[in-house]
mmCIF file of N, CA and C in Angstrom:
data_model
loop_
_atom_site.group_PDB
_atom_site.id
_atom_site.type_symbol
_atom_site.label_atom_id
_atom_site.label_comp_id
_atom_site.label_asym_id
_atom_site.label_seq_id
_atom_site.Cartn_x
_atom_site.Cartn_y
_atom_site.Cartn_z
ATOM 1 N N ILE A 1 -2.832 -0.430 0.273
ATOM 2 C CA ILE A 1 -1.498 -0.302 -0.309
ATOM 3 C C ILE A 1 -0.449 -0.782 0.696
ATOM 4 N N ILE A 2 -0.622 -0.366 1.929
ATOM 5 C CA ILE A 2 0.365 -0.715 2.954
ATOM 6 C C ILE A 2 0.336 -2.204 3.265
ATOM 7 N N GLN A 3 -0.845 -2.782 3.341
ATOM 8 C CA GLN A 3 -0.946 -4.211 3.625
ATOM 9 C C GLN A 3 -0.321 -5.041 2.509
ATOM 10 N N THR A 4 -0.550 -4.635 1.272
ATOM 11 C CA THR A 4 0.044 -5.332 0.130
ATOM 12 C C THR A 4 1.566 -5.225 0.188
ATOM 13 N N ALA A 5 2.064 -4.044 0.511
ATOM 14 C CA ALA A 5 3.512 -3.848 0.610
ATOM 15 C C ALA A 5 4.089 -4.694 1.746
ATOM 16 N N ASP A 6 3.398 -4.731 2.868
ATOM 17 C CA ASP A 6 3.880 -5.546 3.991
ATOM 18 C C ASP A 6 3.999 -7.013 3.590
ATOM 19 N N ARG A 7 3.000 -7.525 2.855
ATOM 20 C CA ARG A 7 3.057 -8.926 2.403
ATOM 21 C C ARG A 7 4.239 -9.138 1.455
ATOM 22 N N PHE A 8 4.438 -8.193 0.540
ATOM 23 C CA PHE A 8 5.552 -8.305 -0.400
ATOM 24 C C PHE A 8 6.881 -8.374 0.347
ATOM 25 N N PHE A 9 7.065 -7.454 1.301
ATOM 26 C CA PHE A 9 8.337 -7.411 2.012
ATOM 27 C C PHE A 9 8.504 -8.609 2.944
ATOM 28 N N ASP A 10 7.418 -9.130 3.479
ATOM 29 C CA ASP A 10 7.509 -10.364 4.278
ATOM 30 C C ASP A 10 7.975 -11.530 3.405
ATOM 31 N N ASP A 11 7.444 -11.595 2.169
ATOM 32 C CA ASP A 11 7.878 -12.640 1.232
ATOM 33 C C ASP A 11 9.368 -12.493 0.911
ATOM 34 N N GLN A 12 9.810 -11.243 0.741
ATOM 35 C CA GLN A 12 11.219 -11.011 0.428
ATOM 36 C C GLN A 12 12.105 -11.421 1.606
ATOM 37 N N LYS A 13 11.646 -11.168 2.831
ATOM 38 C CA LYS A 13 12.410 -11.582 4.016
ATOM 39 C C LYS A 13 12.571 -13.102 4.045
ATOM 40 N N GLN A 14 11.506 -13.829 3.684
ATOM 41 C CA GLN A 14 11.590 -15.286 3.657
ATOM 42 C C GLN A 14 12.597 -15.743 2.609
ATOM 43 N N LYS A 15 12.582 -15.102 1.440
ATOM 44 C CA LYS A 15 13.540 -15.455 0.398
ATOM 45 C C LYS A 15 14.967 -15.222 0.882
ATOM 46 N N ILE A 16 15.180 -14.094 1.553
ATOM 47 C CA ILE A 16 16.515 -13.764 2.052
ATOM 48 C C ILE A 16 16.999 -14.853 3.004
ATOM 49 N N GLY A 17 16.106 -15.338 3.859
ATOM 50 C CA GLY A 17 16.470 -16.383 4.804
ATOM 51 C C GLY A 17 16.811 -17.704 4.139
ATOM 52 N N GLN A 18 16.249 -17.950 2.957
ATOM 53 C CA GLN A 18 16.460 -19.216 2.263
ATOM 54 C C GLN A 18 17.692 -19.198 1.361
ATOM 55 N N TYR A 19 18.074 -18.030 0.864
ATOM 56 C CA TYR A 19 19.178 -17.961 -0.085
ATOM 57 C C TYR A 19 20.514 -18.142 0.619
ATOM 58 N N LYS A 20 21.385 -18.878 -0.023
ATOM 59 C CA LYS A 20 22.720 -19.138 0.514
ATOM 60 C C LYS A 20 23.811 -18.491 -0.341
ATOM 61 N N SER A 21 23.414 -17.813 -1.409
ATOM 62 C CA SER A 21 24.382 -17.241 -2.345
ATOM 63 C C SER A 21 24.263 -15.712 -2.356
ATOM 64 N N LEU A 22 25.414 -15.051 -2.334
ATOM 65 C CA LEU A 22 25.413 -13.588 -2.401
ATOM 66 C C LEU A 22 24.850 -13.092 -3.727
ATOM 67 N N ALA A 23 25.082 -13.829 -4.796
ATOM 68 C CA ALA A 23 24.574 -13.423 -6.103
ATOM 69 C C ALA A 23 23.048 -13.421 -6.098
ATOM 70 N N LEU A 24 22.436 -14.430 -5.491
ATOM 71 C CA LEU A 24 20.979 -14.465 -5.405
ATOM 72 C C LEU A 24 20.457 -13.337 -4.526
ATOM 73 N N LEU A 25 21.132 -13.079 -3.418
ATOM 74 C CA LEU A 25 20.727 -11.978 -2.543
ATOM 75 C C LEU A 25 20.853 -10.638 -3.259
ATOM 76 N N ASP A 26 21.926 -10.461 -4.002
ATOM 77 C CA ASP A 26 22.130 -9.224 -4.745
ATOM 78 C C ASP A 26 21.046 -9.027 -5.799
ATOM 79 N N GLY A 27 20.547 -10.130 -6.341
ATOM 80 C CA GLY A 27 19.481 -10.057 -7.339
ATOM 81 C C GLY A 27 18.155 -9.596 -6.759
ATOM 82 N N LEU A 28 17.990 -9.673 -5.447
ATOM 83 C CA LEU A 28 16.756 -9.218 -4.811
ATOM 84 C C LEU A 28 16.706 -7.697 -4.659
ATOM 85 N N VAL A 29 17.845 -7.038 -4.678
ATOM 86 C CA VAL A 29 17.894 -5.603 -4.403
ATOM 87 C C VAL A 29 17.096 -4.777 -5.423
ATOM 88 N N PRO A 30 17.332 -4.912 -6.745
ATOM 89 C CA PRO A 30 16.589 -4.060 -7.685
ATOM 90 C C PRO A 30 15.067 -4.210 -7.595
ATOM 91 N N PRO A 31 14.516 -5.432 -7.544
ATOM 92 C CA PRO A 31 13.060 -5.507 -7.455
ATOM 93 C C PRO A 31 12.502 -4.939 -6.144
ATOM 94 N N ILE A 32 13.243 -5.073 -5.050
ATOM 95 C CA ILE A 32 12.785 -4.516 -3.783
ATOM 96 C C ILE A 32 12.758 -2.990 -3.861
ATOM 97 N N ILE A 33 13.805 -2.391 -4.402
ATOM 98 C CA ILE A 33 13.858 -0.935 -4.525
ATOM 99 C C ILE A 33 12.765 -0.450 -5.477
ATOM 100 N N GLN A 34 12.578 -1.154 -6.592
ATOM 101 C CA GLN A 34 11.543 -0.764 -7.549
ATOM 102 C C GLN A 34 10.156 -0.849 -6.912
ATOM 103 N N TYR A 35 9.894 -1.908 -6.171
ATOM 104 C CA TYR A 35 8.595 -2.063 -5.518
ATOM 105 C C TYR A 35 8.382 -0.971 -4.475
ATOM 106 N N LYS A 36 9.429 -0.644 -3.734
ATOM 107 C CA LYS A 36 9.342 0.431 -2.737
ATOM 108 C C LYS A 36 8.978 1.745 -3.413
ATOM 109 N N ASP A 37 9.644 2.053 -4.527
ATOM 110 C CA ASP A 37 9.366 3.296 -5.243
ATOM 111 C C ASP A 37 7.939 3.331 -5.776
ATOM 112 N N LEU A 38 7.477 2.215 -6.350
ATOM 113 C CA LEU A 38 6.100 2.163 -6.858
ATOM 114 C C LEU A 38 5.092 2.340 -5.726
ATOM 115 N N THR A 39 5.361 1.717 -4.598
ATOM 116 C CA THR A 39 4.451 1.815 -3.464
ATOM 117 C C THR A 39 4.408 3.238 -2.922
ATOM 118 N N LEU A 40 5.570 3.880 -2.814
ATOM 119 C CA LEU A 40 5.582 5.263 -2.355
ATOM 120 C C LEU A 40 4.828 6.174 -3.324
ATOM 121 N N GLY A 41 4.939 5.915 -4.613
ATOM 122 C CA GLY A 41 4.189 6.683 -5.605
ATOM 123 C C GLY A 41 2.689 6.501 -5.431
ATOM 124 N N LYS A 42 2.262 5.265 -5.174
ATOM 125 C CA LYS A 42 0.840 5.004 -4.947
ATOM 126 C C LYS A 42 0.337 5.724 -3.696
ATOM 127 N N ILE A 43 1.151 5.716 -2.645
ATOM 128 C CA ILE A 43 0.760 6.397 -1.409
ATOM 129 C C ILE A 43 0.663 7.906 -1.637
ATOM 130 N N GLU A 44 1.632 8.465 -2.365
ATOM 131 C CA GLU A 44 1.583 9.903 -2.663
ATOM 132 C C GLU A 44 0.324 10.254 -3.447
ATOM 133 N N MET A 45 -0.031 9.429 -4.423
ATOM 134 C CA MET A 45 -1.238 9.690 -5.221
ATOM 135 C C MET A 45 -2.498 9.559 -4.365
ATOM 136 N N ALA A 46 -2.502 8.600 -3.451
ATOM 137 C CA ALA A 46 -3.672 8.414 -2.596
ATOM 138 C C ALA A 46 -3.845 9.587 -1.635
ATOM 139 N N LEU A 47 -2.750 10.178 -1.206
ATOM 140 C CA LEU A 47 -2.812 11.296 -0.274
ATOM 141 C C LEU A 47 -3.064 12.633 -0.956
ATOM 142 N N LYS A 48 -2.805 12.697 -2.252
ATOM 143 C CA LYS A 48 -2.962 13.949 -2.989
ATOM 144 C C LYS A 48 -4.451 14.235 -3.195
ATOM 145 N N PRO A 49 -4.898 15.442 -2.856
ATOM 146 C CA PRO A 49 -6.318 15.754 -3.089
ATOM 147 C C PRO A 49 -6.595 15.843 -4.587
ATOM 148 N N THR A 50 -7.723 15.292 -4.998
ATOM 149 C CA THR A 50 -8.078 15.312 -6.406
ATOM 150 C C THR A 50 -8.901 16.567 -6.697
ATOM 151 N N PRO A 51 -8.549 17.299 -7.768
ATOM 152 C CA PRO A 51 -9.324 18.498 -8.101
ATOM 153 C C PRO A 51 -10.719 18.107 -8.578
ATOM 154 N N LYS A 52 -11.688 18.857 -8.158
ATOM 155 C CA LYS A 52 -13.070 18.601 -8.564
ATOM 156 C C LYS A 52 -13.486 19.693 -9.526
ATOM 157 N N PHE A 53 -13.736 19.308 -10.769
ATOM 158 C CA PHE A 53 -14.101 20.264 -11.799
ATOM 159 C C PHE A 53 -15.588 20.537 -11.740
ATOM 160 N N GLY A 54 -15.939 21.814 -11.894
ATOM 161 C CA GLY A 54 -17.349 22.190 -11.982
ATOM 162 C C GLY A 54 -18.093 22.117 -10.670
ATOM 163 N N GLU A 55 -17.408 22.314 -9.561
ATOM 164 C CA GLU A 55 -18.079 22.273 -8.267
ATOM 165 C C GLU A 55 -19.137 23.365 -8.151
ATOM 166 N N ASP A 56 -18.894 24.494 -8.817
ATOM 167 C CA ASP A 56 -19.837 25.605 -8.719
ATOM 168 C C ASP A 56 -20.969 25.497 -9.741
ATOM 169 N N GLY A 57 -21.115 24.357 -10.373
ATOM 170 C CA GLY A 57 -22.209 24.131 -11.325
ATOM 171 C C GLY A 57 -21.852 24.437 -12.761
ATOM 172 N N ASP A 58 -20.733 25.091 -13.006
ATOM 173 C CA ASP A 58 -20.328 25.444 -14.361
ATOM 174 C C ASP A 58 -19.140 24.575 -14.755
ATOM 175 N N ASP A 59 -19.391 23.524 -15.536
ATOM 176 C CA ASP A 59 -18.329 22.588 -15.927
ATOM 177 C C ASP A 59 -17.281 23.230 -16.814
ATOM 178 N N ASN A 60 -17.599 24.357 -17.439
ATOM 179 C CA ASN A 60 -16.653 25.020 -18.333
ATOM 180 C C ASN A 60 -15.806 26.052 -17.600
ATOM 181 N N SER A 61 -16.061 26.254 -16.314
ATOM 182 C CA SER A 61 -15.354 27.300 -15.582
ATOM 183 C C SER A 61 -13.888 26.970 -15.342
ATOM 184 N N LYS A 62 -13.568 25.720 -15.262
ATOM 185 C CA LYS A 62 -12.183 25.318 -15.012
ATOM 186 C C LYS A 62 -11.724 24.372 -16.114
ATOM 187 N N LYS A 63 -10.498 24.589 -16.548
ATOM 188 C CA LYS A 63 -9.919 23.713 -17.562
ATOM 189 C C LYS A 63 -9.140 22.614 -16.854
ATOM 190 N N PRO A 64 -9.115 21.406 -17.433
ATOM 191 C CA PRO A 64 -8.283 20.364 -16.833
ATOM 192 C C PRO A 64 -6.816 20.786 -16.889
ATOM 193 N N PRO A 65 -6.025 20.356 -15.933
ATOM 194 C CA PRO A 65 -4.612 20.750 -15.934
ATOM 195 C C PRO A 65 -3.907 20.234 -17.183
ATOM 196 N N GLU A 66 -2.944 21.051 -17.642
ATOM 197 C CA GLU A 66 -2.182 20.649 -18.824
ATOM 198 C C GLU A 66 -1.270 19.486 -18.479
ATOM 199 N N LYS A 67 -1.063 18.628 -19.456
ATOM 200 C CA LYS A 67 -0.179 17.465 -19.276
ATOM 201 C C LYS A 67 1.258 17.967 -19.199
ATOM 202 N N LYS A 68 1.949 17.575 -18.145
ATOM 203 C CA LYS A 68 3.343 17.968 -17.980
ATOM 204 C C LYS A 68 4.257 16.929 -18.609
ATOM 205 N N VAL A 69 5.374 17.406 -19.125
ATOM 206 C CA VAL A 69 6.381 16.522 -19.712
ATOM 207 C C VAL A 69 7.403 16.205 -18.625
ATOM 208 N N ILE A 70 7.398 14.949 -18.198
ATOM 209 C CA ILE A 70 8.306 14.502 -17.151
ATOM 210 C C ILE A 70 9.258 13.461 -17.748
ATOM 211 N N LYS A 71 10.547 13.753 -17.695
ATOM 212 C CA LYS A 71 11.551 12.802 -18.176
ATOM 213 C C LYS A 71 11.787 11.746 -17.106
ATOM 214 N N GLN A 72 11.894 10.513 -17.526
ATOM 215 C CA GLN A 72 12.203 9.425 -16.599
ATOM 216 C C GLN A 72 13.688 9.097 -16.739
ATOM 217 N N MET A 73 14.363 9.099 -15.606
ATOM 218 C CA MET A 73 15.796 8.840 -15.593
ATOM 219 C C MET A 73 16.104 7.748 -14.578
ATOM 220 N N ASN A 74 17.061 6.926 -14.901
ATOM 221 C CA ASN A 74 17.524 5.912 -13.971
ATOM 222 C C ASN A 74 18.430 6.581 -12.935
ATOM 223 N N ARG A 75 18.184 6.295 -11.660
ATOM 224 C CA ARG A 75 18.991 6.894 -10.595
ATOM 225 C C ARG A 75 20.476 6.607 -10.757
ATOM 226 N N MET A 76 20.779 5.447 -11.288
ATOM 227 C CA MET A 76 22.183 5.072 -11.423
ATOM 228 C C MET A 76 22.912 5.964 -12.445
ATOM 229 N N VAL A 77 22.165 6.549 -13.380
ATOM 230 C CA VAL A 77 22.769 7.472 -14.343
ATOM 231 C C VAL A 77 23.075 8.796 -13.656
ATOM 232 N N ILE A 78 22.158 9.262 -12.828
ATOM 233 C CA ILE A 78 22.318 10.548 -12.153
ATOM 234 C C ILE A 78 23.303 10.438 -10.988
ATOM 235 N N PHE A 79 23.243 9.341 -10.253
ATOM 236 C CA PHE A 79 24.088 9.139 -9.077
ATOM 237 C C PHE A 79 25.042 7.976 -9.317
ATOM 238 N N PRO A 80 26.128 8.206 -10.079
ATOM 239 C CA PRO A 80 27.050 7.108 -10.353
ATOM 240 C C PRO A 80 27.785 6.679 -9.080
ATOM 241 N N GLN A 81 28.241 5.447 -9.091
ATOM 242 C CA GLN A 81 28.974 4.900 -7.949
ATOM 243 C C GLN A 81 30.301 5.632 -7.810
ATOM 244 N N LYS A 82 30.605 5.986 -6.588
ATOM 245 C CA LYS A 82 31.854 6.699 -6.346
ATOM 246 C C LYS A 82 32.197 6.577 -4.868
ATOM 247 N N THR A 83 33.477 6.582 -4.550
ATOM 248 C CA THR A 83 33.925 6.564 -3.162
ATOM 249 C C THR A 83 34.226 8.000 -2.737
ATOM 250 N N LEU A 84 33.544 8.441 -1.695
ATOM 251 C CA LEU A 84 33.717 9.800 -1.187
ATOM 252 C C LEU A 84 34.412 9.713 0.165
ATOM 253 N N GLN A 85 35.535 10.413 0.295
ATOM 254 C CA GLN A 85 36.314 10.285 1.518
ATOM 255 C C GLN A 85 36.425 11.589 2.306
ATOM 256 N N LYS A 86 36.197 12.703 1.641
ATOM 257 C CA LYS A 86 36.351 14.001 2.308
ATOM 258 C C LYS A 86 35.116 14.859 2.019
ATOM 259 N N PRO A 87 34.870 15.839 2.847
ATOM 260 C CA PRO A 87 33.750 16.756 2.565
ATOM 261 C C PRO A 87 33.849 17.409 1.185
ATOM 262 N N GLU A 88 35.059 17.657 0.742
ATOM 263 C CA GLU A 88 35.247 18.252 -0.585
ATOM 264 C C GLU A 88 34.788 17.291 -1.687
ATOM 265 N N ASP A 89 35.002 15.991 -1.463
ATOM 266 C CA ASP A 89 34.536 14.979 -2.420
ATOM 267 C C ASP A 89 33.008 15.017 -2.525
ATOM 268 N N ILE A 90 32.346 15.157 -1.378
ATOM 269 C CA ILE A 90 30.880 15.218 -1.358
ATOM 270 C C ILE A 90 30.405 16.463 -2.094
ATOM 271 N N ASP A 91 31.039 17.603 -1.825
ATOM 272 C CA ASP A 91 30.654 18.847 -2.496
ATOM 273 C C ASP A 91 30.804 18.735 -4.012
ATOM 274 N N ALA A 92 31.919 18.166 -4.458
ATOM 275 C CA ALA A 92 32.163 18.013 -5.895
ATOM 276 C C ALA A 92 31.154 17.049 -6.515
ATOM 277 N N TYR A 93 30.874 15.959 -5.811
ATOM 278 C CA TYR A 93 29.911 14.965 -6.311
ATOM 279 C C TYR A 93 28.527 15.585 -6.447
ATOM 280 N N LEU A 94 28.084 16.287 -5.414
ATOM 281 C CA LEU A 94 26.757 16.903 -5.460
ATOM 282 C C LEU A 94 26.679 18.006 -6.508
ATOM 283 N N ALA A 95 27.769 18.747 -6.712
ATOM 284 C CA ALA A 95 27.788 19.772 -7.754
ATOM 285 C C ALA A 95 27.622 19.127 -9.134
ATOM 286 N N GLU A 96 28.272 17.998 -9.334
ATOM 287 C CA GLU A 96 28.149 17.287 -10.619
ATOM 288 C C GLU A 96 26.732 16.742 -10.807
ATOM 289 N N VAL A 97 26.138 16.209 -9.724
ATOM 290 C CA VAL A 97 24.765 15.715 -9.793
ATOM 291 C C VAL A 97 23.813 16.864 -10.140
ATOM 292 N N LYS A 98 23.992 18.000 -9.484
ATOM 293 C CA LYS A 98 23.140 19.166 -9.757
ATOM 294 C C LYS A 98 23.275 19.614 -11.210
ATOM 295 N N LYS A 99 24.491 19.668 -11.706
ATOM 296 C CA LYS A 99 24.743 20.066 -13.096
ATOM 297 C C LYS A 99 24.039 19.100 -14.065
ATOM 298 N N THR A 100 24.136 17.819 -13.792
ATOM 299 C CA THR A 100 23.494 16.805 -14.639
ATOM 300 C C THR A 100 21.975 16.963 -14.603
ATOM 301 N N LEU A 101 21.414 17.149 -13.400
ATOM 302 C CA LEU A 101 19.962 17.295 -13.278
ATOM 303 C C LEU A 101 19.456 18.547 -13.994
ATOM 304 N N LEU A 102 20.175 19.646 -13.855
ATOM 305 C CA LEU A 102 19.760 20.883 -14.532
ATOM 306 C C LEU A 102 19.830 20.732 -16.050
ATOM 307 N N THR A 103 20.827 20.026 -16.538
ATOM 308 C CA THR A 103 20.937 19.776 -17.979
ATOM 309 C C THR A 103 19.777 18.902 -18.462
ATOM 310 N N MET A 104 19.469 17.853 -17.712
ATOM 311 C CA MET A 104 18.383 16.948 -18.084
ATOM 312 C C MET A 104 17.017 17.633 -18.013
ATOM 313 N N MET A 105 16.885 18.637 -17.155
ATOM 314 C CA MET A 105 15.602 19.306 -16.944
ATOM 315 C C MET A 105 15.257 20.259 -18.091
ATOM 316 N N GLN A 106 16.230 20.598 -18.903
ATOM 317 C CA GLN A 106 15.962 21.526 -20.002
ATOM 318 C C GLN A 106 14.979 20.910 -20.977
ATOM 319 N N GLY A 107 13.948 21.674 -21.327
ATOM 320 C CA GLY A 107 12.964 21.210 -22.300
ATOM 321 C C GLY A 107 11.884 20.313 -21.734
ATOM 322 N N CYS A 108 11.775 20.233 -20.407
ATOM 323 C CA CYS A 108 10.716 19.434 -19.813
ATOM 324 C C CYS A 108 10.250 20.094 -18.516
ATOM 325 N N ASP A 109 9.182 19.555 -17.944
ATOM 326 C CA ASP A 109 8.612 20.139 -16.720
ATOM 327 C C ASP A 109 9.157 19.497 -15.448
ATOM 328 N N GLY A 110 9.828 18.375 -15.576
ATOM 329 C CA GLY A 110 10.336 17.710 -14.385
ATOM 330 C C GLY A 110 11.077 16.442 -14.728
ATOM 331 N N ILE A 111 11.641 15.842 -13.699
ATOM 332 C CA ILE A 111 12.400 14.597 -13.854
ATOM 333 C C ILE A 111 11.891 13.615 -12.808
ATOM 334 N N LYS A 112 11.649 12.390 -13.243
ATOM 335 C CA LYS A 112 11.281 11.317 -12.311
ATOM 336 C C LYS A 112 12.454 10.357 -12.266
ATOM 337 N N LEU A 113 12.986 10.176 -11.066
ATOM 338 C CA LEU A 113 14.122 9.270 -10.890
ATOM 339 C C LEU A 113 13.606 7.878 -10.599
ATOM 340 N N ASN A 114 13.948 6.924 -11.442
ATOM 341 C CA ASN A 114 13.542 5.523 -11.263
ATOM 342 C C ASN A 114 14.644 4.748 -10.607
#
């Protein structure tokens, strides 16, 4: 996973060196962030221990985990662009983010920020 990611980011560095337009450079940001998020997800899954069902010889002793309902949300919806100049601005912004996340979490088991 890491070697593949390194190759991807090396390719992106080469593209950055070749581009002469800010618009083209700006267009590289979303795919780079998306690839980073996907790669981190793969690493988390690889590091997570997998449950082994029926280790004690009885396959019926453990039930598979229930499927959780996870809402997928775009980060830009949860974290809108804003200029923060004072600590009070940060507190208000984070309070609004928390309120939005708690509202979105109703009726589901979690939220995945894309």
